[in-house]
Amino acid sequence: MAQLDKNDLVQMNEDYFKSLKKERLVEVAKNLHILATDLWEKEQKNSQNSSQPPSLDNPYSSKQKQKPESFSSESESAEAKTEQKQLNESSEKPEKKKSPRKPGKQPGAKGFGRKQPLKAEAIIPHYPHQCSACNQNLAESENQRYMGHYVLELEPELNGFRIVCQLHHYYRKTCNCGHCTDAKPGEGKVFVVEGRTRDLKLTEYVLVGPTLGTFIASLGVRYRMSRSKIQEFLNDWAQTELSTGTIDRCIREAGIACVPVVEELVEQLQIADILHLDETHWYESGKLHWLWVAVTTKTAVFRIGSRRKEELSYLVKEAFLGWLVTDGYAAYRSHPKRQRCVAHLIRKAVAITGVIDQKAAQIGQWILDDLRELIATIAYKKEDTRLIRKLQVRLRRACHLGKKADHQKLQALAKEIFNDWDAVVAFVYHPELPPTNNEAERALRHAVIARRIGFGTRTSEGSWAYSSLLSVIETCRLREINPWTYIAEVLALARQGLAPPPFPIGS
Ligand SMILES: [Zn+2]
C-alpha cells in the first residue's frame, strides 16, 4: 500500500469523512496514522540520532545544548556517568553538565619540542636612540648587547613569498649623565579573560612577526582552516614548525588588534544613505548568541552578541538618518525609514503555494504573483503609475483574503504584510531602495559556513576578535583593497601600543 501523497490529502475534507461507512473510515484513519507516525519520526530526527548534520538542528531546541556531552572525555568517572543517566531519565530537563576538561594540552600530557633549532638568516639590531632620563640623543657606537630573540617573518618576493628567520638583538647604552638606557621590544595592551591561565599581551617579544601572523590569521578566518591544518600546511609547504597554541594566538592577536579599527567603521556606517541589516545565530562557548551585520556600499561591520535591541543600537546609532533594509525582526521596527526585505516574503509565499489546503495555496499564489510583479514593474516600468497602483490594491486584497483564511501560515504572512505595509512597499515610492536584503545576507554567508565548521567561538574575546577581523576583511573587499597588508600594519602598530592607521578609502 502506497503512502498517502499530496493529491490524496487535497481530496480529503470533513464532508468526505462524514460520507464514509465505519469500516472505510477506519481504513482511512489507519492510512492517516501511518503518515502521521512517519512525519512525527522525521521531525524527531537531529544530529544526535541520525546522519543529519548538526547545522540543521534547531538552534532553539534544548537538545542543542546537550551536544558538548558527546565530546566529554573518556576519563570521566563512572559515577558522573550514572548521575548523568539518572538526570536524563528523570522527567525534568537535565542541566548541561560541563566537562571539567579544559581545551588544549592537558596537564601531564607529553609535550612537543622543536625538532630543528632555529637558524637566523638576518640579524636586526635595536639601539636605544635617546636617554630615557635626560632625553639626550645617543650614538649607536659602544652599545652593549643584552638580549635577543628569534622572529619568523613572511617576506614578499617578486613571484610569491618566503618565511625568513630573523634574530632581533637589543642593545643597552650608558649616557654621559650616567643613566643606562635599554632598547626594548614594543608592548601593547593586555587582554584578560576570566579563567584563562595566560593573558593575551600584544608585544613584539614573540616568535611570529606581524606579516606572518596576519598570514596565519587569513588561513584561519578567511580560508576557514583549523589550527591543526594550518600547522600541517606551514610544516609541509614552508618547513616552518609552529605549535597550534602559537597559531591560535596569531589569529586572536590579529582580531584584537582590529577592534579599534571597527569603532572607526561604525562611525562611517552612520552617514550612509542605505544600510542593510541582518542577523544569524551563533554560538559562544556553546550558548546561543547572534551574529549581526550592517552593510553599506563601502563598509561592513559584524558584531556577536545577544539578540537585544542594545546590540542594534551599537551598529545603528540615533544619529543615523538614512534607510534601513531589514527582515521582519521586531527590533528594527522603531526606525522610521525602513525597507522590508521582499525576498523573505516571497519565500514564505512560495511555501504557501505548495500547501495542501487548496484555497490557501491559491491566495498564496496571488500574493506571490503580486509581489513579484510589483518588483518587476518598479525595475522596468517605473513610469506606469496606474499599473503600480493597481498592483498594490490587488496585493492588499489578496492579503485581506489571507487574513480571513483558516490556514495559519497564510494568515501570519497576510498579517505580516498588512502590519508592516509602509516598509514592504517603501521601494515603490523610493526607487533607489533595493527591495531585497541580499547585500547583508551575502555578507553573512561566509560566517554561516564557518559556524557550521567550527561551532562558533569560545570566549567573548574570541567573538570580538572574529567579528572585528570579519568587519575589516569585508570592508576591504567592498573598497577593493588588500585587507592583509592593512591588517599586518595594524598588528605591527598594536604590538607597540600604537593606534591603527586610518582605514583606506579605496577606489
Ligand atoms: Zn642621559
Coordinates of C-alpha atoms and ligand atoms in Angstrom, one line a residue:
M1 CA 0.0 0.0 0.0
A2 CA 1.4 3.3 -1.1
Q3 CA 1.7 6.1 1.5
L4 CA -0.8 9.0 1.1
D5 CA 0.5 11.8 -1.1
K6 CA -0.4 15.4 -1.6
N7 CA -3.0 14.6 -4.2
D8 CA -4.8 12.2 -1.7
L9 CA -4.8 14.7 1.1
V10 CA -6.2 17.5 -1.1
Q11 CA -9.2 15.4 -1.8
M12 CA -9.9 14.7 1.9
N13 CA -12.1 17.0 3.9
E14 CA -14.9 16.9 6.5
D15 CA -17.6 16.1 4.0
Y16 CA -15.6 13.1 2.7
F17 CA -15.1 11.7 6.2
K18 CA -18.8 12.1 7.0
S19 CA -19.8 10.3 3.8
L20 CA -17.8 7.1 4.7
K21 CA -19.1 3.9 6.2
K22 CA -17.4 3.0 9.5
E23 CA -15.1 0.3 8.2
R24 CA -13.9 2.5 5.3
L25 CA -13.3 5.3 7.8
V26 CA -11.2 3.0 9.9
E27 CA -9.1 2.2 6.8
V28 CA -8.7 5.9 6.1
A29 CA -7.7 6.6 9.7
K30 CA -5.1 3.8 9.5
N31 CA -3.6 5.3 6.5
L32 CA -3.5 8.7 8.1
H33 CA -2.0 7.2 11.2
I34 CA 0.8 5.7 9.2
L35 CA 1.5 9.0 7.6
A36 CA 1.4 10.9 10.9
T37 CA 3.8 8.4 12.5
D38 CA 6.2 8.7 9.7
L39 CA 6.1 12.5 9.8
W40 CA 6.5 12.6 13.6
E41 CA 9.5 10.3 13.4
K42 CA 11.0 12.5 10.7
E43 CA 10.5 15.6 12.8
Q44 CA 12.3 14.0 15.8
K45 CA 15.5 13.5 13.7
N46 CA 18.5 15.5 14.6
S47 CA 22.3 15.2 14.5
Q48 CA 22.2 13.0 17.7
N49 CA 20.1 10.2 16.3
S50 CA 20.6 10.3 12.5
S51 CA 23.2 11.3 9.9
Q52 CA 21.7 14.7 9.6
P53 CA 24.4 17.4 10.0
P54 CA 24.4 19.4 13.3
S55 CA 23.9 22.6 11.2
L56 CA 20.3 21.6 10.5
D57 CA 19.5 21.3 14.2
N58 CA 17.1 23.8 15.6
P59 CA 19.2 26.4 17.4
Y60 CA 16.4 27.0 20.0
S61 CA 15.9 23.3 20.9
S62 CA 17.3 22.1 24.2
K63 CA 18.9 19.1 22.5
Q64 CA 21.4 21.5 21.0
K65 CA 22.6 22.5 24.5
Q66 CA 23.4 18.9 25.3
K67 CA 25.7 18.5 22.4
P68 CA 29.1 19.1 24.1
E69 CA 28.4 15.9 26.2
S70 CA 29.2 13.7 23.2
F71 CA 32.8 15.2 23.4
S72 CA 33.2 14.5 27.1
S73 CA 36.4 12.8 27.9
E74 CA 36.9 9.1 28.4
S75 CA 38.4 9.6 31.8
E76 CA 35.0 10.9 33.2
S77 CA 34.3 8.9 36.3
A78 CA 31.7 6.1 36.2
E79 CA 29.7 7.9 39.0
A80 CA 29.4 11.0 36.9
K81 CA 28.1 9.0 34.0
T82 CA 25.4 7.2 36.2
E83 CA 24.4 10.5 37.6
Q84 CA 24.0 12.0 34.2
K85 CA 22.0 8.9 33.1
Q86 CA 19.7 9.4 36.1
L87 CA 19.3 13.0 35.2
N88 CA 18.4 12.2 31.6
E89 CA 15.9 9.6 32.7
S90 CA 14.1 12.0 35.1
S91 CA 11.2 13.9 33.7
E92 CA 12.9 17.3 34.5
K93 CA 15.1 18.9 31.9
P94 CA 18.7 17.9 32.6
E95 CA 21.1 20.7 33.4
K96 CA 24.0 20.9 30.9
K97 CA 26.9 19.2 32.6
K98 CA 30.2 20.9 31.8
S99 CA 33.2 18.7 31.3
P100 CA 35.9 19.7 33.7
R101 CA 38.4 19.2 30.9
K102 CA 39.9 22.4 29.6
P103 CA 40.6 22.8 25.9
G104 CA 44.1 22.4 24.7
K105 CA 47.0 20.5 26.2
Q106 CA 46.1 18.5 29.4
P107 CA 48.4 18.7 32.5
G108 CA 50.8 15.8 32.4
A109 CA 50.4 15.2 28.6
K110 CA 53.5 14.7 26.6
G111 CA 54.8 18.0 25.2
F112 CA 56.3 18.6 21.8
G113 CA 59.6 20.3 21.4
R114 CA 61.1 21.9 18.3
K115 CA 62.6 19.2 16.1
Q116 CA 65.2 21.5 14.5
P117 CA 66.8 24.6 16.1
L118 CA 66.0 28.0 14.5
K119 CA 68.8 29.4 12.4
A120 CA 68.9 33.1 11.8
E121 CA 69.3 34.4 8.3
A122 CA 69.3 38.0 9.2
I123 CA 70.2 40.0 12.4
I124 CA 68.2 43.1 13.2
P125 CA 69.7 45.3 15.8
H126 CA 67.7 47.6 18.0
Y127 CA 69.6 50.5 19.7
P128 CA 68.4 53.0 22.2
H129 CA 68.2 56.4 20.5
Q130 CA 67.5 58.7 23.4
C131 CA 68.5 58.6 27.1
S132 CA 65.3 57.8 29.0
A133 CA 66.3 60.1 31.8
C134 CA 67.8 63.2 30.3
N135 CA 66.4 62.9 26.7
Q136 CA 69.9 63.3 25.2
N137 CA 70.4 61.6 21.8
L138 CA 72.6 58.6 22.0
A139 CA 75.1 57.4 19.4
E140 CA 75.0 53.9 18.0
S141 CA 78.6 53.1 18.9
E142 CA 79.8 51.4 22.1
N143 CA 76.5 49.8 22.7
Q144 CA 76.3 46.6 24.7
R145 CA 74.0 43.8 23.6
Y146 CA 71.9 42.5 26.4
M147 CA 69.2 40.3 24.9
G148 CA 67.9 38.8 21.6
H149 CA 65.1 36.7 20.3
Y150 CA 64.1 34.9 17.1
V151 CA 61.3 36.1 14.9
L152 CA 59.8 34.2 11.9
E153 CA 58.5 36.6 9.4
L154 CA 56.9 36.4 6.0
E155 CA 58.7 38.4 3.3
P156 CA 57.0 39.1 -0.1
E157 CA 59.1 38.3 -3.1
L158 CA 58.6 39.1 -6.8
N159 CA 56.7 35.9 -7.5
G160 CA 55.5 34.8 -4.1
F161 CA 56.8 34.9 -0.6
R162 CA 59.1 33.1 1.8
I163 CA 59.4 32.8 5.5
V164 CA 62.6 34.1 7.0
C165 CA 64.1 33.6 10.4
Q166 CA 65.4 36.9 11.9
L167 CA 67.4 37.4 15.1
H168 CA 66.5 40.6 16.9
H169 CA 69.3 42.0 19.1
Y170 CA 68.6 44.6 21.7
Y171 CA 71.3 47.0 22.9
R172 CA 71.9 49.0 26.1
K173 CA 73.8 52.3 26.3
T174 CA 75.1 54.4 29.1
C175 CA 74.6 58.1 28.6
N176 CA 77.0 60.9 29.6
C177 CA 74.7 61.6 32.5
G178 CA 75.4 58.1 33.9
H179 CA 71.9 56.8 33.2
C180 CA 71.7 53.4 31.4
T181 CA 69.0 53.0 28.7
D182 CA 67.8 49.7 27.2
A183 CA 66.2 49.3 23.7
K184 CA 63.2 47.1 24.4
P185 CA 60.7 45.2 22.3
G186 CA 57.4 47.1 21.9
E187 CA 54.4 46.4 24.2
G188 CA 50.8 46.9 23.7
K189 CA 47.6 46.2 25.6
V190 CA 46.9 43.1 27.8
F191 CA 43.6 41.3 27.4
V192 CA 42.2 39.3 30.3
V193 CA 39.7 36.5 30.1
E194 CA 38.4 35.1 33.4
G195 CA 39.7 31.5 34.0
R196 CA 42.4 31.7 31.4
T197 CA 45.9 30.7 32.6
R198 CA 47.8 33.1 30.4
D199 CA 46.5 36.6 29.4
L200 CA 46.9 37.7 25.8
K201 CA 49.5 40.5 25.7
L202 CA 50.3 42.3 22.5
T203 CA 54.1 42.5 22.2
E204 CA 56.9 42.4 19.8
Y205 CA 58.7 39.9 22.0
V206 CA 57.1 36.9 20.2
L207 CA 58.2 34.3 17.7
V208 CA 55.8 35.2 14.9
G209 CA 56.2 38.5 13.1
P210 CA 53.2 40.7 12.2
T211 CA 53.1 39.8 8.5
L212 CA 53.4 36.0 9.1
G213 CA 50.8 36.4 12.0
T214 CA 48.4 38.1 9.6
F215 CA 49.0 35.3 7.0
I216 CA 48.1 32.7 9.6
A217 CA 45.0 34.7 10.6
S218 CA 44.0 34.8 7.0
L219 CA 44.3 31.0 6.7
G220 CA 42.2 30.6 9.8
V221 CA 39.5 33.2 9.3
R222 CA 39.2 33.8 5.6
Y223 CA 40.1 30.3 4.4
R224 CA 38.5 28.6 7.4
M225 CA 41.4 26.3 8.1
S226 CA 41.6 24.7 11.6
R227 CA 44.6 25.4 13.8
S228 CA 46.0 21.9 13.2
K229 CA 45.5 22.2 9.4
I230 CA 47.4 25.5 9.4
Q231 CA 50.2 23.7 11.4
E232 CA 50.3 21.0 8.8
F233 CA 50.3 23.4 5.9
L234 CA 53.2 25.5 7.3
N235 CA 55.1 22.4 8.0
D236 CA 54.6 20.8 4.6
W237 CA 54.9 23.9 2.4
A238 CA 57.2 26.3 4.3
Q239 CA 59.2 24.0 6.6
T240 CA 58.0 26.1 9.4
E241 CA 57.3 24.4 12.7
L242 CA 54.7 26.2 14.9
S243 CA 52.6 24.9 17.7
T244 CA 48.8 25.1 17.5
G245 CA 48.9 27.4 20.5
T246 CA 51.1 29.9 18.7
I247 CA 48.9 29.7 15.6
D248 CA 45.8 30.3 17.8
R249 CA 47.5 33.3 19.4
C250 CA 48.3 34.8 16.0
I251 CA 44.6 34.6 14.9
R252 CA 43.4 36.2 18.2
E253 CA 46.1 38.8 18.1
A254 CA 45.2 40.0 14.6
G255 CA 41.5 40.1 15.6
I256 CA 42.0 42.0 18.8
A257 CA 44.3 44.5 17.0
C258 CA 41.4 45.2 14.6
V259 CA 38.9 46.2 17.4
P260 CA 39.8 49.9 17.4
V261 CA 39.5 49.9 13.6
V262 CA 35.9 48.7 13.9
E263 CA 35.0 51.7 16.0
E264 CA 36.0 53.9 13.1
L265 CA 34.0 51.8 10.7
V266 CA 30.8 52.0 12.9
E267 CA 31.1 55.8 12.7
Q268 CA 31.3 55.6 8.9
L269 CA 28.1 53.5 8.9
Q270 CA 26.1 56.3 10.4
I271 CA 26.5 58.7 7.4
A272 CA 25.3 56.1 4.8
D273 CA 22.1 56.7 2.8
I274 CA 21.1 53.0 2.8
L275 CA 22.1 50.5 5.5
H276 CA 21.4 46.7 5.2
L277 CA 21.0 44.9 8.5
D278 CA 20.7 41.1 9.1
E279 CA 21.4 38.6 11.8
T280 CA 22.0 34.9 12.2
H281 CA 22.5 32.6 15.1
W282 CA 26.0 32.0 16.6
Y283 CA 27.4 30.0 19.4
E284 CA 29.8 31.4 22.1
S285 CA 31.1 28.5 24.3
G286 CA 28.0 26.5 23.2
K287 CA 25.5 29.2 24.2
L288 CA 23.1 30.7 21.7
H289 CA 24.3 34.2 20.5
W290 CA 23.6 36.3 17.5
L291 CA 25.9 37.5 14.7
W292 CA 24.8 40.9 13.4
V293 CA 25.9 42.5 10.3
A294 CA 25.4 46.1 9.0
V295 CA 26.5 46.7 5.4
T296 CA 26.6 49.8 3.2
T297 CA 28.1 50.1 -0.3
K298 CA 31.6 50.7 1.2
T299 CA 31.6 49.4 4.8
A300 CA 30.6 46.2 6.7
V301 CA 30.5 45.8 10.4
F302 CA 29.9 42.5 12.2
R303 CA 29.1 42.1 15.9
I304 CA 28.5 39.0 18.1
G305 CA 26.1 39.5 21.0
S306 CA 22.6 39.0 22.3
R307 CA 19.5 39.5 20.1
R308 CA 18.5 42.5 22.2
K309 CA 18.0 46.0 20.9
E310 CA 21.1 47.3 22.6
E311 CA 23.3 45.3 20.1
L312 CA 21.4 47.0 17.3
S313 CA 22.0 50.5 18.8
Y314 CA 25.7 49.8 18.7
L315 CA 25.5 49.4 14.9
V316 CA 22.8 51.9 14.2
K317 CA 23.0 54.9 16.4
E318 CA 20.3 57.5 16.9
A319 CA 22.1 59.9 14.6
F320 CA 21.5 57.6 11.6
L321 CA 19.0 59.3 9.3
G322 CA 19.2 57.0 6.3
W323 CA 17.2 54.0 5.1
L324 CA 17.4 50.6 6.8
V325 CA 16.8 47.5 4.7
T326 CA 15.9 44.6 7.0
D327 CA 13.9 41.4 7.5
G328 CA 10.8 41.3 9.7
Y329 CA 12.6 41.2 13.1
A330 CA 10.7 43.4 15.5
A331 CA 13.8 45.2 16.9
Y332 CA 14.1 47.0 13.6
R333 CA 10.6 48.4 13.6
S334 CA 11.2 51.5 15.5
H335 CA 13.2 53.1 12.7
P336 CA 11.0 55.4 10.6
K337 CA 12.7 54.9 7.2
R338 CA 12.7 51.2 6.5
Q339 CA 12.5 48.8 3.6
R340 CA 11.3 45.4 4.4
C341 CA 13.1 42.6 2.5
V342 CA 10.5 41.4 -0.1
A343 CA 12.6 38.3 -0.9
H344 CA 11.8 37.0 2.6
L345 CA 8.0 37.5 2.0
I346 CA 8.3 35.9 -1.5
R347 CA 10.0 32.8 0.0
K348 CA 7.1 32.5 2.6
A349 CA 4.5 32.9 -0.2
V350 CA 6.3 30.2 -2.3
A351 CA 6.0 27.8 0.7
I352 CA 2.2 28.5 1.0
T353 CA 1.6 27.8 -2.7
G354 CA 2.6 24.2 -2.0
V355 CA 0.4 23.6 1.0
I356 CA -2.4 21.0 0.9
D357 CA -5.3 23.5 1.7
Q358 CA -6.0 24.4 -1.9
K359 CA -7.8 27.7 -1.0
A360 CA -4.8 28.8 1.0
A361 CA -2.5 27.8 -1.8
Q362 CA -4.4 29.9 -4.3
I363 CA -4.3 33.0 -2.1
G364 CA -0.6 32.4 -1.5
Q365 CA -0.1 32.3 -5.3
W366 CA -1.9 35.6 -5.7
I367 CA 0.3 37.2 -3.0
L368 CA 3.4 35.7 -4.7
D369 CA 2.4 36.9 -8.2
D370 CA 1.6 40.5 -6.9
L371 CA 4.9 40.8 -5.0
R372 CA 6.9 39.6 -8.0
E373 CA 5.1 41.8 -10.5
L374 CA 5.5 44.8 -8.2
I375 CA 9.3 44.3 -8.1
A376 CA 9.5 43.8 -11.9
T377 CA 7.3 46.9 -12.6
I378 CA 9.4 49.1 -10.4
A379 CA 12.6 47.8 -12.1
Y380 CA 11.4 48.1 -15.7
K381 CA 8.2 50.2 -15.9
K382 CA 8.6 52.8 -13.2
E383 CA 6.5 55.4 -15.1
D384 CA 3.4 53.2 -15.3
T385 CA 1.8 54.7 -12.1
R386 CA -1.6 53.2 -12.9
L387 CA -0.3 49.7 -13.0
I388 CA 1.7 50.2 -9.8
R389 CA -1.4 51.5 -8.0
K390 CA -3.4 48.5 -9.4
L391 CA -0.8 46.0 -8.2
Q392 CA -0.8 47.5 -4.7
V393 CA -4.6 47.4 -4.5
R394 CA -4.5 43.7 -5.7
L395 CA -1.9 42.8 -3.2
R396 CA -3.9 44.4 -0.3
R397 CA -7.0 42.5 -1.4
A398 CA -5.1 39.2 -1.5
C399 CA -3.7 39.9 2.0
H400 CA -7.2 40.7 3.2
L401 CA -8.5 37.3 2.0
G402 CA -5.4 35.7 3.5
K403 CA -6.1 37.3 6.9
K404 CA -9.6 35.7 7.0
A405 CA -8.4 32.3 5.8
D406 CA -8.2 29.2 8.2
H407 CA -4.6 28.4 7.2
Q408 CA -2.3 29.6 9.9
K409 CA 0.8 30.3 7.9
L410 CA -1.1 32.2 5.3
Q411 CA -2.8 34.2 8.0
A412 CA 0.5 35.0 9.5
L413 CA 2.0 36.1 6.2
A414 CA -1.0 38.3 5.3
K415 CA -0.9 40.0 8.7
E416 CA 2.9 40.5 8.4
I417 CA 2.4 42.3 5.1
F418 CA -0.5 44.3 6.4
N419 CA 1.0 45.4 9.7
D420 CA 4.3 46.5 8.0
W421 CA 2.7 47.8 4.8
D422 CA 4.7 51.0 4.5
A423 CA 8.0 49.2 4.9
V424 CA 7.0 46.5 2.4
V425 CA 6.2 49.0 -0.4
A426 CA 8.8 51.7 0.5
F427 CA 10.8 50.8 -2.7
V428 CA 7.7 51.7 -4.8
Y429 CA 8.0 55.3 -3.7
H430 CA 11.8 55.4 -3.4
P431 CA 13.2 53.6 -6.4
E432 CA 16.8 54.0 -5.1
L433 CA 15.9 51.4 -2.4
P434 CA 16.7 47.8 -3.2
P435 CA 13.6 45.6 -2.5
T436 CA 15.7 42.8 -1.0
N437 CA 18.3 42.4 1.7
N438 CA 20.7 40.4 -0.4
E439 CA 23.7 42.5 0.5
A440 CA 23.5 41.7 4.2
E441 CA 22.6 38.0 3.6
R442 CA 25.6 37.7 1.2
A443 CA 27.9 39.2 3.8
L444 CA 26.7 36.7 6.4
R445 CA 27.3 33.6 4.1
H446 CA 31.0 33.3 5.0
A447 CA 30.3 33.3 8.7
V448 CA 27.4 30.9 8.4
I449 CA 29.7 28.3 6.8
A450 CA 32.4 29.0 9.4
R451 CA 29.8 28.4 12.1
R452 CA 28.9 25.0 10.6
I453 CA 32.6 24.0 10.5
G454 CA 33.7 25.4 13.9
F455 CA 30.6 25.8 16.0
G456 CA 31.3 29.4 16.8
T457 CA 33.7 31.0 19.3
R458 CA 34.7 30.1 22.8
T459 CA 35.0 33.4 24.7
S460 CA 33.8 36.9 24.4
E461 CA 37.4 37.9 23.4
G462 CA 37.3 35.3 20.6
S463 CA 33.9 36.7 19.5
W464 CA 35.3 40.3 19.4
A465 CA 38.4 39.1 17.6
Y466 CA 36.5 37.1 15.0
S467 CA 33.8 39.8 14.3
S468 CA 36.5 42.5 14.1
L469 CA 38.5 40.6 11.6
L470 CA 35.4 39.9 9.5
S471 CA 34.5 43.6 9.6
V472 CA 37.9 44.6 8.3
I473 CA 38.1 41.9 5.7
E474 CA 34.6 42.5 4.3
T475 CA 35.1 46.3 4.3
C476 CA 38.4 46.0 2.4
R477 CA 36.7 43.7 -0.2
L478 CA 33.9 46.3 -0.7
R479 CA 36.6 49.0 -1.2
E480 CA 38.7 46.8 -3.4
I481 CA 41.8 46.9 -1.3
N482 CA 44.1 44.1 0.0
P483 CA 42.9 43.5 3.6
W484 CA 46.1 41.7 4.7
T485 CA 48.7 44.4 4.2
Y486 CA 46.4 46.8 6.2
I487 CA 45.9 44.2 9.0
A488 CA 49.6 43.5 9.2
E489 CA 50.3 47.2 9.6
V490 CA 47.6 47.4 12.3
L491 CA 49.0 44.4 14.1
A492 CA 52.6 45.7 14.0
L493 CA 51.5 49.1 15.5
A494 CA 49.2 47.4 18.1
R495 CA 52.3 45.4 19.3
Q496 CA 54.0 48.7 20.0
G497 CA 50.9 50.1 21.8
L498 CA 50.2 52.4 18.9
A499 CA 46.8 53.3 17.4
P500 CA 45.9 51.9 13.9
P501 CA 46.3 54.0 10.8
P502 CA 43.1 55.5 9.3
F503 CA 41.1 53.0 7.2
P504 CA 42.0 53.3 3.5
I505 CA 39.1 54.8 1.5
G506 CA 39.8 52.6 -1.5
S507 CA 38.6 53.1 -5.1
Ligands
ZN1 ZN 71.1 60.9 30.0

